[in-house]
Amino acid sequence: MEIDEKPERFIVDGLRLDGRKKDEIRPIKMEAGVMNRADGSCYIEWGNNKIIAAVYGPREVHPRHLQETYRAILRYRYNMASFAVDERRRPGPDRRSIEISKVSREAIEPVLMLEQYPRSSIDVFVEVLQADAGTRAAGITAASVALADAGIPMRNLVSAISVGKVDGEVVLDLNKIEDNFGDADMPVAMIVESGEVTLLQMDGIFTKNEFIEAMELAKRGCSQIYDIQRDCLISKYKKLDSD
Amino acid sequence: MSKDIVIPGYLLGEDINGGDGTFKEGNRVYSAVYGIAKRVNNKIEVISLKGKYNPKKGDLLIGIVTDITFSMWILDINSPYYGFLHLSDYTKKIEKEDMSKEIGIGETVIAKVKEIEMPIRINLTMNDNRCKIIRTGVVIDVSYAKIPDIIGKGGSTINLIKKKTNCDIYVAQNGRVWINGSDEMIKLAINIIKMVEKDGCFDNISEKITREIDKDGDR
């Protein structure tokens, strides 16, 4: 779907431009352990997003001065391929990806038991191969599955999703057009079981009531994402079983 | 004893003892890793399907020398940390100048964990008659979580492989396996170990191995 201009209406007869309902997420395909070299990995297709997350570690910290005496450090690199968007993106880190790396690291950090591996580092690499809005949420979702796949001790999985506003209505899991021309965009990452929010950013304007509605929607979305994450991990084991 | 696949944050039970791979919140025990939950009496533990080796005192490891400093060999021991083998912990007394002649960079040794200083420094020793320098055979990496499966109950699986392939096999705790024998047999042994590694956590493994070996023998 190629649309370069703002559409007149985002929601027609209760359905969005790609045929979804307001509280419906895009189809998600997730697979853990896709890479041999990495200690843990996950490939996710979330709508038109295609993202690979790889985890290395715990391993020795290089450069040495970054290491912490009583805990492991977590390094998270979010990177978008130059061909991931319509117009070629300049490769390499930029202001946006550095920011996303930081907030994503902080979204994942609370669930990891970093104190079990003093003086080591856990490195997460998230490569966006194709972008279609909500990449930071998809990256966090994939990274937490990859971390579990790497056998790293963690308290729970982190699930993430974005909510936003188009045509004055709160909708779940924005796609590219809604993201580009919508009124608000709010990625949320949370630990579903305890309801702890580990990432909350907002671009645009929500009223107080809309914000409450959006959070409620995000919570429901995250619990759907969590189910997919869990099934992905469990089905990987089942596949081993049947071979 | 029941086996179940669990993911991090899975509630294993209340008012029970949590072993490895679990954590406690109040009286509830949760899984901390992605793996197989094993319940024995009133204790539950989760065995990770993947993950790095965590050194314990007294473990015998296969290490590869990555660097030599003025009095120490630095070994890659397949764990998050390097292992340090001091000159004084070598089997015999040698001069500092001769260190690289005894064990050069890239060579492989079987060494024992002497002690672990906190926060984390792993000191190794070779003062044990099982420790030696490996100069023949092949060393392969396996998932350290699968080591118990490869060894089997009381060494049954590994002894079966040894007997059938006529190879000398040493399984180190850090997920490295040393195999020594004829080229043909080493190949066969590697295949079998890889097979056990892949689906070792399931039953009737010894039958499978016998079948695999016999099949290969026919060819």
Short mmCIF file of C-alpha atoms in Angstrom, two decimals:
data_model
loop_
_atom_site.label_atom_id
_atom_site.label_comp_id
_atom_site.label_asym_id
_atom_site.label_seq_id
_atom_site.Cartn_x
_atom_site.Cartn_y
_atom_site.Cartn_z
CA MET A 1 0.00 0.00 0.00
CA GLU A 2 1.74 3.16 -1.19
CA ILE A 3 0.18 6.34 0.09
CA ASP A 4 2.27 9.48 0.29
CA GLU A 5 -0.42 11.92 1.26
CA LYS A 6 -2.64 12.14 4.25
CA PRO A 7 -5.81 10.18 3.55
CA GLU A 8 -9.10 11.97 4.07
CA ARG A 9 -10.27 9.51 6.65
CA PHE A 10 -8.42 6.81 8.54
CA ILE A 11 -11.45 4.94 9.77
CA VAL A 12 -14.27 4.04 7.42
CA ASP A 13 -17.27 2.11 8.75
CA GLY A 14 -15.36 1.18 11.88
CA LEU A 15 -12.52 -0.34 9.88
CA ARG A 16 -9.05 1.10 9.38
CA LEU A 17 -7.28 1.50 6.05
CA ASP A 18 -5.78 -1.98 6.19
CA GLY A 19 -9.08 -3.52 7.24
CA ARG A 20 -8.38 -3.88 10.94
CA LYS A 21 -10.64 -2.95 13.81
CA LYS A 22 -9.57 -0.23 16.20
CA ASP A 23 -8.26 -2.68 18.80
CA GLU A 24 -6.79 -5.21 16.43
CA ILE A 25 -3.09 -5.87 16.08
CA ARG A 26 -1.32 -6.65 12.82
CA PRO A 27 -0.45 -10.30 12.10
CA ILE A 28 2.73 -11.37 13.88
CA LYS A 29 5.11 -14.17 13.00
CA MET A 30 7.93 -14.87 15.40
CA GLU A 31 10.69 -17.44 15.44
CA ALA A 32 13.35 -17.97 18.07
CA GLY A 33 16.85 -19.37 17.55
CA VAL A 34 17.24 -18.41 13.90
CA MET A 35 20.95 -17.70 14.02
CA ASN A 36 23.71 -20.15 14.79
CA ARG A 37 26.46 -17.76 15.75
CA ALA A 38 24.48 -15.80 18.29
CA ASP A 39 23.79 -17.16 21.76
CA GLY A 40 20.13 -16.31 21.32
CA SER A 41 18.13 -14.83 18.49
CA CYS A 42 14.66 -14.04 17.28
CA TYR A 43 13.17 -13.04 13.96
CA ILE A 44 9.90 -11.18 13.95
CA GLU A 45 7.52 -10.20 11.20
CA TRP A 46 5.04 -7.77 12.60
CA GLY A 47 2.80 -6.55 9.80
CA ASN A 48 5.31 -5.23 7.29
CA ASN A 49 8.07 -4.89 9.89
CA LYS A 50 10.88 -7.36 9.56
CA ILE A 51 13.34 -7.39 12.42
CA ILE A 52 16.12 -9.64 13.64
CA ALA A 53 17.29 -9.53 17.26
CA ALA A 54 20.49 -11.25 18.34
CA VAL A 55 21.91 -11.68 21.83
CA TYR A 56 25.53 -12.35 22.72
CA GLY A 57 26.70 -13.02 26.20
CA PRO A 58 27.20 -12.89 29.07
CA ARG A 59 30.75 -12.31 27.91
CA GLU A 60 33.85 -10.34 28.80
CA VAL A 61 33.45 -6.60 28.48
CA HIS A 62 35.48 -4.81 25.85
CA PRO A 63 36.52 -2.05 26.36
CA ARG A 64 37.44 -3.01 29.89
CA HIS A 65 36.65 0.28 31.61
CA LEU A 66 32.93 -0.15 30.94
CA GLN A 67 32.64 -3.19 33.18
CA GLU A 68 30.83 -2.97 36.49
CA THR A 69 32.18 -4.83 39.49
CA TYR A 70 28.96 -6.31 40.83
CA ARG A 71 26.70 -6.65 37.83
CA ALA A 72 26.63 -7.25 34.13
CA ILE A 73 26.13 -4.37 31.75
CA LEU A 74 23.48 -4.48 29.08
CA ARG A 75 24.23 -3.00 25.70
CA TYR A 76 21.45 -2.57 23.21
CA ARG A 77 21.95 -1.51 19.63
CA TYR A 78 18.97 -0.61 17.51
CA ASN A 79 19.91 -0.20 13.90
CA MET A 80 17.89 0.33 10.80
CA ALA A 81 19.16 -0.97 7.49
CA SER A 82 19.65 1.59 4.76
CA PHE A 83 17.03 -0.23 2.69
CA ALA A 84 14.47 -0.53 5.48
CA VAL A 85 12.48 2.54 4.45
CA ASP A 86 11.14 3.92 1.17
CA GLU A 87 13.89 6.45 0.64
CA ARG A 88 17.40 5.16 1.26
CA ARG A 89 18.46 5.96 4.77
CA ARG A 90 22.02 6.96 5.52
CA PRO A 91 23.56 3.94 7.19
CA GLY A 92 25.01 4.09 10.68
CA PRO A 93 23.78 5.40 13.98
CA ASP A 94 21.88 8.67 14.01
CA ARG A 95 20.14 10.72 16.65
CA ARG A 96 16.96 8.68 16.38
CA SER A 97 18.53 5.22 16.63
CA ILE A 98 20.75 6.25 19.52
CA GLU A 99 17.68 7.42 21.41
CA ILE A 100 15.77 4.24 20.61
CA SER A 101 18.72 2.13 21.71
CA LYS A 102 18.75 3.93 25.04
CA VAL A 103 15.04 3.71 25.79
CA SER A 104 14.86 0.10 24.62
CA ARG A 105 17.76 -0.85 26.85
CA GLU A 106 16.00 0.73 29.78
CA ALA A 107 12.82 -1.11 28.85
CA ILE A 108 14.56 -4.50 28.94
CA GLU A 109 16.91 -3.91 31.87
CA PRO A 110 14.38 -4.26 34.75
CA VAL A 111 13.62 -7.90 33.96
CA LEU A 112 17.21 -9.10 33.66
CA MET A 113 19.06 -10.53 36.65
CA LEU A 114 22.24 -8.69 35.81
CA GLU A 115 23.67 -9.18 39.29
CA GLN A 116 24.25 -12.88 38.50
CA TYR A 117 27.02 -12.10 36.03
CA PRO A 118 29.38 -9.54 37.56
CA ARG A 119 31.99 -7.94 35.28
CA SER A 120 30.41 -9.18 32.09
CA SER A 121 28.29 -7.75 29.34
CA ILE A 122 25.16 -8.84 27.56
CA ASP A 123 24.91 -7.43 24.06
CA VAL A 124 21.65 -7.13 22.19
CA PHE A 125 21.60 -6.23 18.51
CA VAL A 126 18.34 -5.31 16.87
CA GLU A 127 18.47 -4.92 13.11
CA VAL A 128 15.45 -3.52 11.33
CA LEU A 129 15.38 -4.96 7.83
CA GLN A 130 12.06 -3.46 6.84
CA ALA A 131 10.27 -0.74 8.73
CA ASP A 132 6.57 -0.03 8.87
CA ALA A 133 5.90 1.86 12.12
CA GLY A 134 6.23 0.45 15.61
CA THR A 135 9.77 -0.83 15.10
CA ARG A 136 10.94 0.02 18.60
CA ALA A 137 8.07 -1.97 20.10
CA ALA A 138 8.73 -4.88 17.76
CA GLY A 139 12.44 -4.66 18.55
CA ILE A 140 11.85 -4.85 22.29
CA THR A 141 9.44 -7.77 21.83
CA ALA A 142 11.95 -9.67 19.71
CA ALA A 143 14.88 -8.79 21.97
CA SER A 144 13.17 -10.18 25.04
CA VAL A 145 12.46 -13.47 23.25
CA ALA A 146 16.06 -13.58 22.04
CA LEU A 147 17.29 -13.01 25.61
CA ALA A 148 15.16 -15.87 26.87
CA ASP A 149 16.44 -18.02 24.00
CA ALA A 150 20.02 -17.23 25.04
CA GLY A 151 19.29 -18.74 28.44
CA ILE A 152 19.80 -15.49 30.29
CA PRO A 153 18.04 -15.40 33.68
CA MET A 154 15.19 -12.92 33.68
CA ARG A 155 12.16 -12.24 35.83
CA ASN A 156 9.68 -12.11 32.99
CA LEU A 157 9.32 -11.26 29.33
CA VAL A 158 8.80 -7.70 28.18
CA SER A 159 6.08 -7.08 25.63
CA ALA A 160 5.67 -3.86 23.71
CA ILE A 161 3.17 -2.26 21.39
CA SER A 162 2.25 1.19 20.17
CA VAL A 163 -1.07 2.96 20.48
CA GLY A 164 -2.06 6.14 18.75
CA LYS A 165 -4.78 8.48 17.66
CA VAL A 166 -6.23 8.85 14.20
CA ASP A 167 -9.43 10.69 13.28
CA GLY A 168 -9.74 11.58 16.96
CA GLU A 169 -10.05 7.94 17.95
CA VAL A 170 -7.61 5.83 19.94
CA VAL A 171 -6.33 2.88 17.92
CA LEU A 172 -3.99 0.01 18.65
CA ASP A 173 -0.80 -0.86 16.75
CA LEU A 174 -0.40 1.93 14.22
CA ASN A 175 0.77 1.18 10.72
CA LYS A 176 2.94 3.45 8.66
CA ILE A 177 0.27 5.78 7.28
CA GLU A 178 -1.39 6.14 10.64
CA ASP A 179 1.98 6.80 12.21
CA ASN A 180 3.04 9.38 9.65
CA PHE A 181 -0.20 11.30 9.40
CA GLY A 182 -1.98 10.47 12.64
CA ASP A 183 -2.45 12.77 15.61
CA ALA A 184 -0.54 10.82 18.26
CA ASP A 185 1.74 7.84 18.67
CA MET A 186 2.63 6.22 21.98
CA PRO A 187 4.87 3.16 22.25
CA VAL A 188 4.39 1.22 25.48
CA ALA A 189 6.48 -1.63 26.85
CA MET A 190 5.33 -3.52 29.89
CA ILE A 191 5.70 -6.63 31.96
CA VAL A 192 2.25 -8.02 31.38
CA GLU A 193 1.89 -10.11 34.50
CA SER A 194 2.67 -7.35 36.98
CA GLY A 195 1.49 -4.49 34.77
CA GLU A 196 4.77 -2.63 35.24
CA VAL A 197 5.42 -0.17 32.44
CA THR A 198 9.06 -0.08 31.35
CA LEU A 199 8.77 2.20 28.35
CA LEU A 200 6.36 5.01 27.72
CA GLN A 201 6.94 7.64 25.10
CA MET A 202 4.50 9.90 23.36
CA ASP A 203 4.54 11.88 20.18
CA GLY A 204 1.47 14.08 19.61
CA ILE A 205 -1.36 15.02 21.87
CA PHE A 206 -3.75 12.93 23.94
CA THR A 207 -6.34 14.31 26.31
CA LYS A 208 -6.34 12.82 29.79
CA ASN A 209 -9.25 10.52 29.00
CA GLU A 210 -7.75 9.47 25.71
CA PHE A 211 -4.50 8.68 27.49
CA ILE A 212 -6.27 6.44 29.98
CA GLU A 213 -8.09 4.70 27.14
CA ALA A 214 -4.83 4.31 25.23
CA MET A 215 -3.09 2.74 28.21
CA GLU A 216 -5.95 0.32 28.66
CA LEU A 217 -5.73 -0.60 24.98
CA ALA A 218 -1.95 -0.99 25.18
CA LYS A 219 -2.33 -3.32 28.13
CA ARG A 220 -4.69 -5.54 26.16
CA GLY A 221 -2.37 -5.42 23.16
CA CYS A 222 0.67 -6.33 25.23
CA SER A 223 -1.06 -9.34 26.70
CA GLN A 224 -1.77 -10.56 23.16
CA ILE A 225 1.88 -9.99 22.28
CA TYR A 226 2.95 -11.88 25.39
CA ASP A 227 0.91 -14.90 24.31
CA ILE A 228 2.65 -14.86 20.93
CA GLN A 229 6.06 -14.61 22.62
CA ARG A 230 5.27 -17.51 24.90
CA ASP A 231 3.94 -19.67 22.08
CA CYS A 232 7.01 -18.85 20.01
CA LEU A 233 9.36 -20.09 22.73
CA ILE A 234 7.34 -23.15 23.57
CA SER A 235 6.84 -24.15 19.94
CA LYS A 236 10.58 -24.00 19.36
CA TYR A 237 10.99 -26.74 21.93
CA LYS A 238 8.13 -28.75 20.44
CA LYS A 239 9.83 -28.58 17.06
CA LEU A 240 12.97 -30.03 18.60
CA ASP A 241 10.85 -32.73 20.08
CA SER A 242 9.28 -33.82 16.79
CA ASP A 243 12.49 -33.91 14.73
CA MET B 1 9.33 -36.43 38.47
CA SER B 2 7.61 -34.35 35.85
CA LYS B 3 9.14 -32.45 32.95
CA ASP B 4 7.64 -29.27 31.61
CA ILE B 5 8.81 -26.55 29.29
CA VAL B 6 8.70 -23.16 31.00
CA ILE B 7 9.56 -19.58 30.11
CA PRO B 8 10.94 -16.83 32.38
CA GLY B 9 8.33 -15.59 34.81
CA TYR B 10 6.31 -18.80 34.78
CA LEU B 11 4.78 -19.56 38.17
CA LEU B 12 6.15 -22.92 39.24
CA GLY B 13 4.35 -23.21 42.53
CA GLU B 14 3.86 -21.91 46.02
CA ASP B 15 5.61 -22.91 49.24
CA ILE B 16 8.15 -25.16 47.56
CA ASN B 17 11.92 -25.04 47.39
CA GLY B 18 13.34 -23.46 44.31
CA GLY B 19 16.62 -24.77 42.94
CA ASP B 20 18.73 -23.55 40.03
CA GLY B 21 17.04 -21.40 37.44
CA THR B 22 14.29 -20.17 39.72
CA PHE B 23 13.62 -17.09 41.79
CA LYS B 24 11.32 -16.37 44.70
CA GLU B 25 8.86 -13.58 45.32
CA GLY B 26 7.20 -13.97 48.70
CA ASN B 27 6.27 -17.63 48.91
CA ARG B 28 5.88 -18.01 45.17
CA VAL B 29 8.56 -19.62 43.05
CA TYR B 30 8.98 -18.53 39.44
CA SER B 31 11.16 -19.75 36.62
CA ALA B 32 14.07 -17.45 35.81
CA VAL B 33 15.15 -19.12 32.58
CA TYR B 34 13.70 -20.71 29.48
CA GLY B 35 14.09 -24.43 29.95
CA ILE B 36 12.75 -27.63 31.39
CA ALA B 37 11.26 -27.65 34.88
CA LYS B 38 12.08 -30.72 36.92
CA ARG B 39 10.21 -31.44 40.11
CA VAL B 40 11.69 -33.82 42.65
CA ASN B 41 9.74 -34.20 45.89
CA ASN B 42 9.41 -30.69 47.29
CA LYS B 43 12.09 -29.12 45.17
CA ILE B 44 11.79 -27.63 41.72
CA GLU B 45 14.54 -26.54 39.39
CA VAL B 46 14.67 -25.31 35.82
CA ILE B 47 17.37 -26.56 33.51
CA SER B 48 18.14 -24.03 30.83
CA LEU B 49 18.10 -25.22 27.24
CA LYS B 50 20.95 -22.91 26.32
CA GLY B 51 23.22 -20.62 28.23
CA LYS B 52 26.75 -20.10 29.29
CA TYR B 53 28.73 -22.28 31.63
CA ASN B 54 29.04 -20.95 35.15
CA PRO B 55 32.32 -22.14 36.69
CA LYS B 56 32.27 -24.07 39.95
CA LYS B 57 35.20 -24.98 42.15
CA GLY B 58 36.62 -28.39 41.32
CA ASP B 59 35.18 -28.63 37.79
CA LEU B 60 37.44 -29.99 35.09
CA LEU B 61 37.41 -27.85 31.98
CA ILE B 62 38.83 -27.84 28.50
CA GLY B 63 40.40 -24.45 27.87
CA ILE B 64 42.12 -22.88 24.91
CA VAL B 65 45.08 -20.59 25.56
CA THR B 66 44.32 -17.14 24.16
CA ASP B 67 47.13 -15.16 25.71
CA ILE B 68 50.24 -15.49 27.84
CA THR B 69 51.22 -12.79 30.32
CA PHE B 70 54.46 -12.73 32.28
CA SER B 71 53.29 -15.37 34.76
CA MET B 72 49.92 -16.58 33.57
CA TRP B 73 48.17 -18.34 30.77
CA ILE B 74 44.81 -16.82 29.91
CA LEU B 75 42.36 -19.45 28.77
CA ASP B 76 39.10 -19.25 26.96
CA ILE B 77 36.94 -21.63 28.99
CA ASN B 78 33.65 -21.17 27.17
CA SER B 79 32.14 -19.15 30.02
CA PRO B 80 31.49 -15.42 30.44
CA TYR B 81 34.94 -15.06 31.96
CA TYR B 82 38.49 -16.03 31.13
CA GLY B 83 40.31 -18.63 33.17
CA PHE B 84 43.71 -17.78 34.63
CA LEU B 85 46.34 -20.47 34.96
CA HIS B 86 49.28 -19.29 36.99
CA LEU B 87 52.81 -20.54 36.42
CA SER B 88 52.88 -22.04 39.93
CA ASP B 89 49.78 -24.12 39.18
CA TYR B 90 51.36 -25.85 36.23
CA THR B 91 52.25 -29.55 36.52
CA LYS B 92 55.96 -28.90 36.82
CA LYS B 93 58.25 -26.09 37.73
CA ILE B 94 59.29 -24.06 34.73
CA GLU B 95 60.85 -20.70 34.03
CA LYS B 96 58.79 -17.75 32.87
CA GLU B 97 60.71 -17.66 29.61
CA ASP B 98 59.69 -21.20 28.77
CA MET B 99 55.94 -20.72 29.22
CA SER B 100 55.12 -20.47 25.54
CA LYS B 101 57.22 -23.54 24.85
CA GLU B 102 55.18 -25.57 27.34
CA ILE B 103 51.73 -24.35 26.28
CA GLY B 104 51.56 -22.04 23.29
CA ILE B 105 48.77 -19.76 22.24
CA GLY B 106 45.98 -21.76 20.62
CA GLU B 107 46.80 -24.98 22.45
CA THR B 108 44.22 -26.86 24.42
CA VAL B 109 44.47 -28.11 27.98
CA ILE B 110 42.34 -29.88 30.52
CA ALA B 111 42.50 -27.84 33.73
CA LYS B 112 40.70 -27.75 37.04
CA VAL B 113 38.99 -24.78 38.67
CA LYS B 114 41.14 -24.05 41.70
CA GLU B 115 39.10 -21.25 43.16
CA ILE B 116 36.79 -18.43 42.22
CA GLU B 117 37.56 -15.05 43.67
CA MET B 118 34.63 -12.70 44.00
CA PRO B 119 33.70 -10.60 42.23
CA ILE B 120 34.68 -13.06 39.66
CA ARG B 121 38.14 -14.18 38.75
CA ILE B 122 38.61 -17.80 37.87
CA ASN B 123 41.88 -19.39 38.88
CA LEU B 124 42.74 -22.70 37.32
CA THR B 125 45.22 -25.36 38.27
CA MET B 126 46.78 -28.33 36.54
CA ASN B 127 47.82 -30.03 39.76
CA ASP B 128 45.51 -32.97 39.25
CA ASN B 129 46.39 -36.21 37.53
CA ARG B 130 43.44 -35.81 35.16
CA CYS B 131 44.80 -32.50 33.85
CA LYS B 132 46.91 -32.52 30.73
CA ILE B 133 47.74 -30.81 27.49
CA ILE B 134 45.71 -32.06 24.54
CA ARG B 135 47.76 -32.52 21.40
CA THR B 136 45.81 -35.21 19.54
CA GLY B 137 42.16 -35.73 18.67
CA VAL B 138 39.37 -33.24 18.20
CA VAL B 139 37.66 -30.84 20.59
CA ILE B 140 34.06 -29.95 19.82
CA ASP B 141 31.70 -27.47 21.45
CA VAL B 142 28.33 -28.63 22.72
CA SER B 143 25.69 -26.79 24.69
CA TYR B 144 26.76 -26.98 28.29
CA ALA B 145 23.15 -27.49 29.33
CA LYS B 146 23.22 -30.83 27.49
CA ILE B 147 26.28 -32.19 29.29
CA PRO B 148 24.24 -34.34 31.70
CA ASP B 149 22.41 -35.86 28.72
CA ILE B 150 25.64 -36.65 26.92
CA ILE B 151 27.08 -38.31 30.01
CA GLY B 152 23.86 -40.12 30.80
CA LYS B 153 22.85 -41.81 34.01
CA GLY B 154 26.03 -42.89 35.75
CA GLY B 155 27.94 -42.37 32.50
CA SER B 156 25.80 -44.85 30.57
CA THR B 157 25.41 -42.82 27.37
CA ILE B 158 29.01 -41.77 27.07
CA ASN B 159 30.27 -45.26 27.86
CA LEU B 160 28.04 -46.66 25.15
CA ILE B 161 29.48 -44.21 22.62
CA LYS B 162 33.01 -44.95 23.78
CA LYS B 163 32.49 -48.68 23.48
CA LYS B 164 30.80 -48.57 20.11
CA THR B 165 33.16 -46.09 18.46
CA ASN B 166 36.34 -47.25 20.16
CA CYS B 167 37.23 -43.62 20.87
CA ASP B 168 38.72 -41.97 23.87
CA ILE B 169 36.15 -39.34 24.87
CA TYR B 170 36.38 -36.75 27.58
CA VAL B 171 33.36 -34.57 28.40
CA ALA B 172 34.37 -31.41 30.24
CA GLN B 173 31.91 -29.52 32.41
CA ASN B 174 32.18 -26.36 30.32
CA GLY B 175 30.57 -27.81 27.23
CA ARG B 176 33.61 -29.04 25.37
CA VAL B 177 34.18 -32.62 24.38
CA TRP B 178 37.53 -34.11 23.49
CA ILE B 179 37.48 -37.12 21.20
CA ASN B 180 40.54 -39.16 20.32
CA GLY B 181 40.67 -42.17 18.01
CA SER B 182 40.85 -43.00 14.34
CA ASP B 183 39.61 -40.33 11.91
CA GLU B 184 36.64 -42.43 10.80
CA MET B 185 35.54 -43.14 14.33
CA ILE B 186 35.98 -39.53 15.45
CA LYS B 187 33.57 -38.49 12.72
CA LEU B 188 31.03 -41.05 13.86
CA ALA B 189 31.43 -40.07 17.51
CA ILE B 190 30.90 -36.39 16.66
CA ASN B 191 27.72 -37.22 14.77
CA ILE B 192 26.37 -39.22 17.67
CA ILE B 193 27.24 -36.58 20.24
CA LYS B 194 25.58 -33.91 18.10
CA MET B 195 22.52 -36.11 17.88
CA VAL B 196 22.38 -36.62 21.63
CA GLU B 197 22.87 -32.88 22.09
CA LYS B 198 19.95 -32.15 19.80
CA ASP B 199 17.38 -34.43 21.38
CA GLY B 200 19.08 -35.74 24.46
CA CYS B 201 16.45 -34.62 26.91
CA PHE B 202 14.07 -37.26 25.64
CA ASP B 203 13.83 -40.93 26.37
CA ASN B 204 15.14 -44.08 24.64
CA ILE B 205 18.34 -42.32 23.67
CA SER B 206 20.52 -45.40 24.06
CA GLU B 207 18.42 -47.36 21.58
CA LYS B 208 18.72 -44.49 19.13
CA ILE B 209 22.49 -44.44 19.48
CA THR B 210 22.79 -48.17 18.94
CA ARG B 211 20.60 -47.88 15.86
CA GLU B 212 22.65 -44.99 14.51
CA ILE B 213 25.94 -46.83 15.03
CA ASP B 214 24.69 -50.03 13.48
CA LYS B 215 23.32 -48.09 10.54
CA ASP B 216 26.70 -46.47 10.05
CA GLY B 217 28.49 -49.77 10.41
CA ASP B 218 26.41 -51.24 7.58
CA ARG B 219 27.42 -48.55 5.14
#
